[in-house]
Structure formats: C-alpha cells, structure tokens
Tab-separated table of C-alpha atoms in Angstrom:
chain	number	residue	atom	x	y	z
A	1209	UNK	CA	14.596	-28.693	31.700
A	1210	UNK	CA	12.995	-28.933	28.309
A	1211	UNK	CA	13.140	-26.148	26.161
A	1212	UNK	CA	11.385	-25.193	22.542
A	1213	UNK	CA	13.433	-26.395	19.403
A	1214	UNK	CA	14.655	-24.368	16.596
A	1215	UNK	CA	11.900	-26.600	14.561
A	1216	UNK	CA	9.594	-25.798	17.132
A	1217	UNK	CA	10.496	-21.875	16.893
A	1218	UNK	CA	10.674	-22.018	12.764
A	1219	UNK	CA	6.891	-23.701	12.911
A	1220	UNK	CA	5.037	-20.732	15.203
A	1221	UNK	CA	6.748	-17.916	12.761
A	1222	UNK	CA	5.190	-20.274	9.179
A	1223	UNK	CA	2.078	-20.963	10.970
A	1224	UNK	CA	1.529	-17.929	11.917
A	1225	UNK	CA	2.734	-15.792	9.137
A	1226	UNK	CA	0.652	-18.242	6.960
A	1227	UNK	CA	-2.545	-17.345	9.026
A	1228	UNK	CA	-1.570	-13.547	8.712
A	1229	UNK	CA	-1.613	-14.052	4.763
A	1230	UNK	CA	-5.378	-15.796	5.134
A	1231	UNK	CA	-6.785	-12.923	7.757
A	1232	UNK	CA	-5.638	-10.076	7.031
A	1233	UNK	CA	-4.252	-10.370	3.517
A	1234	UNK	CA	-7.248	-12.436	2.442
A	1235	UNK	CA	-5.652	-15.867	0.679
A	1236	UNK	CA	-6.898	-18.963	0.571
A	1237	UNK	CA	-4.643	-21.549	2.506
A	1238	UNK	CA	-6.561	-23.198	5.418
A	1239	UNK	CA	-9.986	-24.702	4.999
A	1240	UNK	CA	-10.183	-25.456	8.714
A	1241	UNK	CA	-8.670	-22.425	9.943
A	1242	UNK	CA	-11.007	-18.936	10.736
A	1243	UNK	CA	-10.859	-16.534	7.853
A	1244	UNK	CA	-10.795	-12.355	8.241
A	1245	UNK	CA	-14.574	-12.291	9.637
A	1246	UNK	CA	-14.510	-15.734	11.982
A	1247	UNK	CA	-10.899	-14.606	13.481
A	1248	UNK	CA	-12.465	-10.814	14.181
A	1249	UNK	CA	-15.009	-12.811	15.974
A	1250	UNK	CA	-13.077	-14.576	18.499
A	1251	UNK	CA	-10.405	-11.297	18.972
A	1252	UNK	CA	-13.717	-9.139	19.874
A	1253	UNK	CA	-15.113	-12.163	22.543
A	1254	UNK	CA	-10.816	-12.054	24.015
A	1255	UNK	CA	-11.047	-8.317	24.000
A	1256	UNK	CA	-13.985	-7.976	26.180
A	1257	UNK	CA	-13.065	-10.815	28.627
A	1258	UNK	CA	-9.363	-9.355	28.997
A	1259	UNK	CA	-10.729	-6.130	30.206
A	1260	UNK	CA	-13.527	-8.061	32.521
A	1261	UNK	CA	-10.377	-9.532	34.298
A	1262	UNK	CA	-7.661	-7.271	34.308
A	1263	UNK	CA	-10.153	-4.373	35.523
A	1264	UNK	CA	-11.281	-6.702	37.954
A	1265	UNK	CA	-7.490	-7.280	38.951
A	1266	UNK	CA	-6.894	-2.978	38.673
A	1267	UNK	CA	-10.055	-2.719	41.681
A	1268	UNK	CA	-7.688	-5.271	43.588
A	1269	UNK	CA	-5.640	-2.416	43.347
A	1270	UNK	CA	-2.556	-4.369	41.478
A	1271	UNK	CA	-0.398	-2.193	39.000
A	1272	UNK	CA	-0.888	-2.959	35.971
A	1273	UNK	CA	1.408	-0.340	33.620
A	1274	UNK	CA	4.195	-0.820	32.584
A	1275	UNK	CA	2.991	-4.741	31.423
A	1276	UNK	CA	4.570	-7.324	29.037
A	1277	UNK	CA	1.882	-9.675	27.587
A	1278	UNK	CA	3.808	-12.604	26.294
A	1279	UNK	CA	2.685	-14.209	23.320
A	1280	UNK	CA	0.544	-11.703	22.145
A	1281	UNK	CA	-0.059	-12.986	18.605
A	1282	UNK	CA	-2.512	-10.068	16.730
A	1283	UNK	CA	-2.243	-7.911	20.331
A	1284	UNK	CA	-5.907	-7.234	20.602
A	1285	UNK	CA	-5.245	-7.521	24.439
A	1286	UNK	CA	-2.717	-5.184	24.485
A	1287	UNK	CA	-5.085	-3.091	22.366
A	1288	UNK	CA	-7.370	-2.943	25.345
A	1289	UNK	CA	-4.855	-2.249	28.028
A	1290	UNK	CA	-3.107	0.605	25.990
A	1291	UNK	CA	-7.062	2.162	24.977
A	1292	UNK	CA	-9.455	0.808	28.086
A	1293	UNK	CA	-7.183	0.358	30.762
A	1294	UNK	CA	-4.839	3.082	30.706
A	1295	UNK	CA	-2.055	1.393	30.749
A	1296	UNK	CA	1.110	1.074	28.921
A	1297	UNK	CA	3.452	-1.515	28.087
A	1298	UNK	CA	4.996	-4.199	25.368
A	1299	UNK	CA	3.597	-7.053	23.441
A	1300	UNK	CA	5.780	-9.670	22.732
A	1301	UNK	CA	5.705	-12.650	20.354
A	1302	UNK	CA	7.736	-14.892	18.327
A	1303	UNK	CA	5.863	-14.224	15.173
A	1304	UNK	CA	6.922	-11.029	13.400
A	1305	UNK	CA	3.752	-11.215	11.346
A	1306	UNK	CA	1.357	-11.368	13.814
A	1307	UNK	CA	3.030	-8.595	15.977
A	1308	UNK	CA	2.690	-7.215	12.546
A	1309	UNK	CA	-1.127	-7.626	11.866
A	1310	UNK	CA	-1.465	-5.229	15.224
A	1311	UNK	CA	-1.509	-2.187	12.673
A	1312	UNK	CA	-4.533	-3.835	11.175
A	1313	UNK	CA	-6.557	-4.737	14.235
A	1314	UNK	CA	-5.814	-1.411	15.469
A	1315	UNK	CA	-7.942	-0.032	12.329
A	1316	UNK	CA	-10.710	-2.953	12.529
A	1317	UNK	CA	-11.325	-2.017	16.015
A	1318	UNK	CA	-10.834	1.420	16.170
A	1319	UNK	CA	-8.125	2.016	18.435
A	1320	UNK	CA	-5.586	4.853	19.131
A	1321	UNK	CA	-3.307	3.733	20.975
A	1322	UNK	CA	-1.078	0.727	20.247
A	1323	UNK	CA	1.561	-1.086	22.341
A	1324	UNK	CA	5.274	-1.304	21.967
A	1325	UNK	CA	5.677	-4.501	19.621
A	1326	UNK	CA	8.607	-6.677	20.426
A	1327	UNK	CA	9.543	-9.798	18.548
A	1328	UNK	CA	12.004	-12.101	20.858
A	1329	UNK	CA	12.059	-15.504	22.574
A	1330	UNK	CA	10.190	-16.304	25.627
A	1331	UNK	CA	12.844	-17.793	26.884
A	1332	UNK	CA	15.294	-14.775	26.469
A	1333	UNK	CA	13.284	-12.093	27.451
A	1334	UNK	CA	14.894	-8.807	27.269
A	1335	UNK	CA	13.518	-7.062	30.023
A	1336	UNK	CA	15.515	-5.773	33.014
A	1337	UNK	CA	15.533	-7.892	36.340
A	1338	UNK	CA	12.700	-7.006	38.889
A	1339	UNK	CA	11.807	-3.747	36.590
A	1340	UNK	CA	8.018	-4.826	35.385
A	1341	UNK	CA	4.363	-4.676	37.738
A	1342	UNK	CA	2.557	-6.365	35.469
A	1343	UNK	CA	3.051	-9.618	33.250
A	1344	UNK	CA	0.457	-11.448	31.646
A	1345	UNK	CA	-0.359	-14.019	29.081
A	1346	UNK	CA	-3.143	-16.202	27.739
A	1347	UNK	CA	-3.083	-19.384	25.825
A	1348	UNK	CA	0.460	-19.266	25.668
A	1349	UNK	CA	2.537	-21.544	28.531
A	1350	UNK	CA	1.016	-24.797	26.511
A	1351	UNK	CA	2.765	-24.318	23.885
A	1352	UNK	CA	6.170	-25.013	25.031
A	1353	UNK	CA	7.740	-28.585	26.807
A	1354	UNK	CA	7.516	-27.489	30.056
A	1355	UNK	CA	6.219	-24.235	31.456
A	1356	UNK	CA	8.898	-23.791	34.293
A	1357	UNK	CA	11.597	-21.679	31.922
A	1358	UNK	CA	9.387	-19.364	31.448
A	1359	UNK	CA	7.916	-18.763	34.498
A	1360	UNK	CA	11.141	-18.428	35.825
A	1361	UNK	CA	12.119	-15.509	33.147
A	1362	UNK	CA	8.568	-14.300	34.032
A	1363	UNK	CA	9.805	-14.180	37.893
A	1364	UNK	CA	12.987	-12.736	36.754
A	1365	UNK	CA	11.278	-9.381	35.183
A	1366	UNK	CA	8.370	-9.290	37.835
A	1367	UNK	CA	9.115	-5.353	39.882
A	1368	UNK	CA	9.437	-6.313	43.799
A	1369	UNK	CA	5.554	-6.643	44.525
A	1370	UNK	CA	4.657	-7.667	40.904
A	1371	UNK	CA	1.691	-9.544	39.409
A	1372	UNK	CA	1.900	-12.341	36.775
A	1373	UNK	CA	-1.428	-13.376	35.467
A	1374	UNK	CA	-2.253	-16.292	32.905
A	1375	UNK	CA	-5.407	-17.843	31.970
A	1376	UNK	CA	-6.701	-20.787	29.442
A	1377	UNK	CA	-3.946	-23.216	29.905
A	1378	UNK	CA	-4.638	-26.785	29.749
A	1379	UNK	CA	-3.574	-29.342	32.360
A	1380	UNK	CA	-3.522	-32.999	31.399
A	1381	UNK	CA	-6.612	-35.711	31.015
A	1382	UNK	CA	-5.567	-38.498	32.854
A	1383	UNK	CA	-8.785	-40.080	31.699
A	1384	UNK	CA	-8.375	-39.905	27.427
A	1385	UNK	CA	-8.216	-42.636	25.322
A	1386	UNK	CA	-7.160	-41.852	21.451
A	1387	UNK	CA	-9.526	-43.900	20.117
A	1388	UNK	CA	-10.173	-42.215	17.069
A	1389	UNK	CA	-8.729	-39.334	15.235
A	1390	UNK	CA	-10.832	-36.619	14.660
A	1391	UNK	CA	-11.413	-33.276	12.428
A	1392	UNK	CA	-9.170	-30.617	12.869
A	1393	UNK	CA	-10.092	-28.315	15.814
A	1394	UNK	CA	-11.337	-25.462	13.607
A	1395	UNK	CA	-13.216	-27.558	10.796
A	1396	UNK	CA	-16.946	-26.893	10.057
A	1397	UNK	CA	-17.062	-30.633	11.320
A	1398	UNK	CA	-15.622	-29.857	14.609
A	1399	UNK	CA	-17.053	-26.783	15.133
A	1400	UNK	CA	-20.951	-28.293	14.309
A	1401	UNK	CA	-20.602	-31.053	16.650
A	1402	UNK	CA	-23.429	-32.245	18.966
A	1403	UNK	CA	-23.230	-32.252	22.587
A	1404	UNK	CA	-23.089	-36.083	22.837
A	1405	UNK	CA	-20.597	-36.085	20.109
A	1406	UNK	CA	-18.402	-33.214	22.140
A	1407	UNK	CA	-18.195	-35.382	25.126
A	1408	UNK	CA	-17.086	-38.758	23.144
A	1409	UNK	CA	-14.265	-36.477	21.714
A	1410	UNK	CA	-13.525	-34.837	24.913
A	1411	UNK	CA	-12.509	-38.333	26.442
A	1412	UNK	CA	-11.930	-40.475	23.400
A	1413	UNK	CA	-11.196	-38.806	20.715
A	1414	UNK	CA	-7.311	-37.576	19.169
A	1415	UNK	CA	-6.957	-34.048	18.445
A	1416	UNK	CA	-5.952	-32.922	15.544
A	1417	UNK	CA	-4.790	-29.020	14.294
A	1418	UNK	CA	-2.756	-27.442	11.776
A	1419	UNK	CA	-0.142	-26.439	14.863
A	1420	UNK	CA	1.176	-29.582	15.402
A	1421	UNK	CA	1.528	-30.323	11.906
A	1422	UNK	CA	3.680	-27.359	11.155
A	1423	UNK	CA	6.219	-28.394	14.152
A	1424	UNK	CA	4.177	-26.442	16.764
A	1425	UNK	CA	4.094	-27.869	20.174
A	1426	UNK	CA	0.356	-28.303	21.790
A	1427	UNK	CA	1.201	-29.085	25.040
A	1428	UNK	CA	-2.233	-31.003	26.294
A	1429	UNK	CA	0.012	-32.662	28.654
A	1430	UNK	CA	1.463	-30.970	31.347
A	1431	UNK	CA	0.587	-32.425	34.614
A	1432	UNK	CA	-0.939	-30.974	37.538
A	1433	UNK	CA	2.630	-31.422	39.525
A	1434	UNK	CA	4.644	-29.872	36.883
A	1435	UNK	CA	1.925	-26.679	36.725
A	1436	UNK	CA	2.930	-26.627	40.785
A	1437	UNK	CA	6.785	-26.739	39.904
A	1438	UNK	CA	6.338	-24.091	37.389
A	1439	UNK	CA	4.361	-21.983	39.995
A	1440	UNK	CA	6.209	-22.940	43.224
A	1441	UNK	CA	8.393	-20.020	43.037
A	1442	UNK	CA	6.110	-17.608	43.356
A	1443	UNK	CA	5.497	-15.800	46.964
A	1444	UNK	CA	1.939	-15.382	46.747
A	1445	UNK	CA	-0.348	-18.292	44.552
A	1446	UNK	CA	-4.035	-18.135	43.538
A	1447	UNK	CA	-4.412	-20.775	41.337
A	1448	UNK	CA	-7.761	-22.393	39.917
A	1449	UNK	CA	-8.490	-25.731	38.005
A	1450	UNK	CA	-11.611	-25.759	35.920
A	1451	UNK	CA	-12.416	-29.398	35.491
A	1452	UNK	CA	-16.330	-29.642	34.032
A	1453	UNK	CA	-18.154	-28.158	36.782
A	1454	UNK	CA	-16.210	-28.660	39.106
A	1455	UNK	CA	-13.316	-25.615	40.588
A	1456	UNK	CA	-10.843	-25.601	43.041
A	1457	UNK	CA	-7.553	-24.239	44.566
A	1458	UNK	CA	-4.446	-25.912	42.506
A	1459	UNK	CA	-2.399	-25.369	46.317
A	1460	UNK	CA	-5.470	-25.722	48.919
A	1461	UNK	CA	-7.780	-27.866	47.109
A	1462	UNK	CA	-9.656	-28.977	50.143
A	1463	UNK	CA	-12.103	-31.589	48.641
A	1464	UNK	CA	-9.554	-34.437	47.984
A	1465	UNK	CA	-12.429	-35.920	45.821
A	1466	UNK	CA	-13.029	-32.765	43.840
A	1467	UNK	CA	-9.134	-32.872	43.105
A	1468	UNK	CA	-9.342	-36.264	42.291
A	1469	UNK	CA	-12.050	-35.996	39.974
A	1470	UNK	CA	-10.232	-32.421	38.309
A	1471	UNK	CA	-7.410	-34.965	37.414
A	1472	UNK	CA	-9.152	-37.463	35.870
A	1473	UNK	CA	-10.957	-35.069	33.711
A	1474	UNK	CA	-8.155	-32.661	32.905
A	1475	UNK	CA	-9.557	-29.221	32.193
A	1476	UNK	CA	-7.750	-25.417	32.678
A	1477	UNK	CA	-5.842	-23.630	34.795
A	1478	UNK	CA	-5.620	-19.799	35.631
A	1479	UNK	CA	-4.405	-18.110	38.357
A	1480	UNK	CA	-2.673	-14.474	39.645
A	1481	UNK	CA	0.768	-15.257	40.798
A	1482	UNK	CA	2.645	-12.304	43.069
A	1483	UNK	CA	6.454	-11.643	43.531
A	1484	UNK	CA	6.772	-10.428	47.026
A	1485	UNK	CA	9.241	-7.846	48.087
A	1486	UNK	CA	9.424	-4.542	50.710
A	1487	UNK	CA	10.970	-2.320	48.225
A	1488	UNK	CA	9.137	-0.108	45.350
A	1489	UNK	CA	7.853	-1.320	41.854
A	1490	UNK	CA	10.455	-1.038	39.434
A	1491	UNK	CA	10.989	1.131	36.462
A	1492	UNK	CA	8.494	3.770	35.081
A	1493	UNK	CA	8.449	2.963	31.417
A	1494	UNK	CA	9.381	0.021	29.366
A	1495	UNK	CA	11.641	1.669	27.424
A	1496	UNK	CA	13.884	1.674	30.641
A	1497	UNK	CA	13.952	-1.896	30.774
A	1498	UNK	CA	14.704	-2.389	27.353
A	1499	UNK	CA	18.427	-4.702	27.503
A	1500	UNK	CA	20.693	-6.487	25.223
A	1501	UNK	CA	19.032	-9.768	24.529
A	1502	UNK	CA	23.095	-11.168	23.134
A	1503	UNK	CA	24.498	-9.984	26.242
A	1504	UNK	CA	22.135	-11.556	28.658
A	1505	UNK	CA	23.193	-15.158	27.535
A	1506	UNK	CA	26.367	-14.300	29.492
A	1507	UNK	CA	24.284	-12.754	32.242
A	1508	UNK	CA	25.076	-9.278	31.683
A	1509	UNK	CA	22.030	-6.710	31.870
A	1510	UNK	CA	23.234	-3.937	29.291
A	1511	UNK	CA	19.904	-1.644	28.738
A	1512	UNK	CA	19.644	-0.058	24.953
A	1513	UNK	CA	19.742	3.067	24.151
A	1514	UNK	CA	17.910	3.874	21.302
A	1515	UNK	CA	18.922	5.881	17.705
A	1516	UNK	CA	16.119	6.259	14.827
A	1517	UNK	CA	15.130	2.565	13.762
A	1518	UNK	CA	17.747	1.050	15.765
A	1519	UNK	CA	18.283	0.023	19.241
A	1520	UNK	CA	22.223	-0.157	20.014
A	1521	UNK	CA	23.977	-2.294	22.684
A	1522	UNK	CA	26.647	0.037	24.279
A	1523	UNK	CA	28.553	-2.838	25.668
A	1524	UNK	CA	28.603	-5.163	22.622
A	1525	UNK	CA	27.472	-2.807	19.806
A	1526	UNK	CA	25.208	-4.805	18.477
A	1527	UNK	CA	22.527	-3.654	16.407
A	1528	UNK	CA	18.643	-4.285	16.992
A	1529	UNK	CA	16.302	-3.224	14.031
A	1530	UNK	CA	12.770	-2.083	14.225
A	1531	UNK	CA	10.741	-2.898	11.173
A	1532	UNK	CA	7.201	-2.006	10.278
A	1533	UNK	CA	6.403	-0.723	13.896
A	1534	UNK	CA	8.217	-3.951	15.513
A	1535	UNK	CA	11.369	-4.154	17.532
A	1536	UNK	CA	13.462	-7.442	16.962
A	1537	UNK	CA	15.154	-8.488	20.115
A	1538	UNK	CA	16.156	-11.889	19.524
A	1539	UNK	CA	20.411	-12.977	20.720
A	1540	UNK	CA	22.032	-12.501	17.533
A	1541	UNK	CA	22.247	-16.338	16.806
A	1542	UNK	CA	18.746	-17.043	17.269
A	1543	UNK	CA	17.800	-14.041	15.124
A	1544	UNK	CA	19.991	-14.981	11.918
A	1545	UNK	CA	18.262	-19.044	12.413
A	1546	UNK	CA	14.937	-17.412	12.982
A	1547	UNK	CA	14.728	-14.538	10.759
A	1548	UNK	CA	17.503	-14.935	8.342
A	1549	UNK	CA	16.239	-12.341	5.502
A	1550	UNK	CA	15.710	-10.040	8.276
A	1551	UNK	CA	19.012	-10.131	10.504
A	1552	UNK	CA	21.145	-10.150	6.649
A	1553	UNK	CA	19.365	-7.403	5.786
A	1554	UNK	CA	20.388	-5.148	8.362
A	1555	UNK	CA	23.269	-6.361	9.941
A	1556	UNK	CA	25.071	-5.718	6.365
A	1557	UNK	CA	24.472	-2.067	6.874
C-alpha cells in the first residue's frame, strides 16, 4: 500500500508552520489563505459542530475519554472535548507548530483545560494495542495516498469495544472534467462565487490550493471501493455518503440509483466505525499507553516512562523531548529527517 513521502511529510510541517506565522503571529505570506480573524471564524463554526456530534455519540452511550484525535492541526476540537465534554485525551499532528498554536486558541477561546499535544506520524502511532475508546478525526484521511494504513493503526489502538469516528472526507467525482483551472480555494474570488458559477466549478473546474503546491497531498480521489477496503475491517460500520441531496449507507445503500448517482457526483463521507470485542475498554489514561515509537518498527510495544521534559524508552533508551507543551514521538529516523534542529538539539544532550 501507498504511504506519505518524506516530501509529502516536509510540505504539511512548511505549510503549516507558514500558516501559524500568518494567524497567530500576524505576517503577511498568503493572500488566499484566512488571516487571524477569518481562521477564528471557521475554528468557532468546527468547535460547535464537534460537540453537536460527539455529544450526540456520548447519549449513544459510546466512551469517549481517553481519545486520540488525529490530525488535530490548532486542536480546537480537542479544546472542546477536554472543556465541554469531559473528556480527556491526546491530540496528535504532524505539524509541531500547529500543535503549538493550541496555547493560543486556548486563550482566544477561553479555555482551561488543554489536551496532551503529541507530534508523531499517523502512520506510527505510538499508542498501545487495543488500549484507546475513542479515536477520531476530521478532514484528515484525504490527505494521504490511501486511507487503509491508517485505519489499520487506527484499528490497532481502538480498546476491545472502541469507537473510531471521522467526518468531511471526500470520495471521488467520477463525473469532473478539468476544464479550466480556477482560483485558489481560499481566494476572495473563490470564496465570492455565484451559485451558477459554484456548480460549473464543482463539475468542471481544476482545483487549485496552496497544499498541493507545497508537496501536500489532497487526496480528491479516493474511490468509493477503496473507502470500503479502508473500512472493511471494522466489526461494526455506519457509514454515510453525502452526494448533493442525496444520502445513503456506504455498505447497505439500498437505492442502487441513489448509489449510482452518489458516484457520479462524488461528495463526503462520514461514518462511526466500532471494534468489537467481549472483554473491557482498555487503559484508564493516555499516559498508560504512551510507547516507544523506534521500538514499534520492530514490533515491540515498550510503554515510556516519563522524567521532567523527557519521555525515556526503558528498552532502547532513547530519548523523547517535550518542547513548548508538545511531546515529539516520531522513530528516531523520521524525527532527525523531519525535525532536524529539533532531534540535534536534544539528542546532543
């Protein structure tokens, strides 16, 4: 299977630490990006629809604490779980600077409580086997080749009885012709367009964003079969694609001609996704889950133990820092490619 490049990897953590210097630090470096006010905006509109559904999801009586949200970006979801929902857990993210930016958010919005911060690779997540109720993540599965990796590590760290929920995740247009190119997805242009002139684009019309051009993959594509093979592995599936008006069951879609139509338009997919088991939920905190990210590349689950600013392998030895509130838990190769100033700078300790 297809997995993220070190290019791909290297372009979230520039992107994103450039968008931390125009939100929060206030430069000027995207035209057609939000800045501090337009991105505070959209967080407050994610905030309150995160706790519509996962208090929707709590009355279903799922567990939700301890969670992991996976690519959490600025956290402002995590903000709400850890201050409206009670719950505890760990927001994880590539981007050191936007795990960063959580300190600031915190003081925008005016909350106490902030999750544990954890800067790693989704496809090394190091979290203890069947230890975690509640996984989540928005926005995020798209941006990798395939989703299937991940929602196999996902599967991997679900507790016995677990939940994994995702939301707004494309699934491919098989009807889009690129046409033209258009704005960038965040222009004034874009963002002023007529209805009429939203339709043409939706079906004609090549999309274009500052993502892609900094090496970030915007995975439009993914097919309806390969959201299925990503999803298959889960023992309990409720799945919806959103195509225009019309919705229906990704594995019972009953109206062949509703599922026909839903792949010719392309659209989004959510769904709550359960790991079935008879034994208890798994650990109580996510500090107990906490394992060597280096050692589980040879399949060995060696859980930290923690001293100061450092978390410490007891197997290997190997040193993990935390730095301005965030814990770096990348394999130790990946970490001196991806964060070389970093890794040097305490590693020569």
């Amino acid at each position: 299977m297809d997995e993220q490049q070190l290019t791909n990897k290297r372009g979230e953590i520039d992107f994103r630490k450039k968008l931390y210097m125009q939100q929060v630090q206030g430069e000027n470096i995207f035209q057609d990006e939000f800045d501090a006010g337009g991105i505070e905006k959209i967080l407050k509109d994610r905030m309150e629809k995160t706790f519509s559904q996962i208090s929707s999801l709590q009355k279903r009586n799922y567990l939700i604490s301890p969670y992991i949200e996976i690519g959490a970006e600025r956290c402002q979801r995590s903000l709400v779980m850890e201050n409206e929902l009670g719950a505890s857990g760990a927001a994880v993210d590539i981007s050191y600077d936007m795990l960063k930016s959580c300190t600031h958010y915190q003081r925008v919005f005016h909350k106490e409580k902030h999750p544990i911060r954890i800067c790693c690779d989704a496809n090394n997540l190091p979290f203890m086997s069947d230890s975690i109720p509640f996984v989540f993540c928005y926005e995020t599965l798209h941006h990798f080749p395939e989703p299937t990796p991940i929602t196999q590590e996902i599967y991997r760290v679900l507790a016995p009885n677990g939940c994994f929920f995702f939301d707004e995740e494309p699934y491919k247009q098989v009807f889009h012709f690129n046409l033209y190119k258009g704005e960038k997805v965040f222009s004034q242009k874009t963002l002023a367009r007529s209805k009429v002139r939203k339709i043409l684009d939706h079906f004609f019309c090549q999309k274009i964003c500052n993502e892609v051009e900094h090496g970030i993959i915007e995975n439009d594509d993914i097919t309806i079969g390969s959201w299925k093979k990503a999803l298959m592995h889960f023992d309990e599936k409720e799945v919806e694609l959103k195509a225009s008006f019309i919705k229906l069951d990704l594995f019972s879609p009953r109206s062949y001609l509703k599922y026909f139509m839903a792949y010719l338009l392309g659209g989004n997919i959510s769904g709550i996704c359960r790991k079935q088991s008879n034994n208890a939920n798994g650990k109580q905190s996510i500090h107990d889950a906490l394992i060597c990210p280096s050692c589980k590349v040879t399949h060995s689950e060696i859980r930290l133990n923690q001293k100061d600013e450092l978390f410490i392998c007891p197997n290997c030895a190997k040193k993990y820092p935390v730095k301005e509130g965030v814990l770096f838990l990348f394999s130790y190769d990946t970490f001196a490619n991806l964060y070389p100033e970093i890794f040097d700078s305490f590693s020569k300790d």
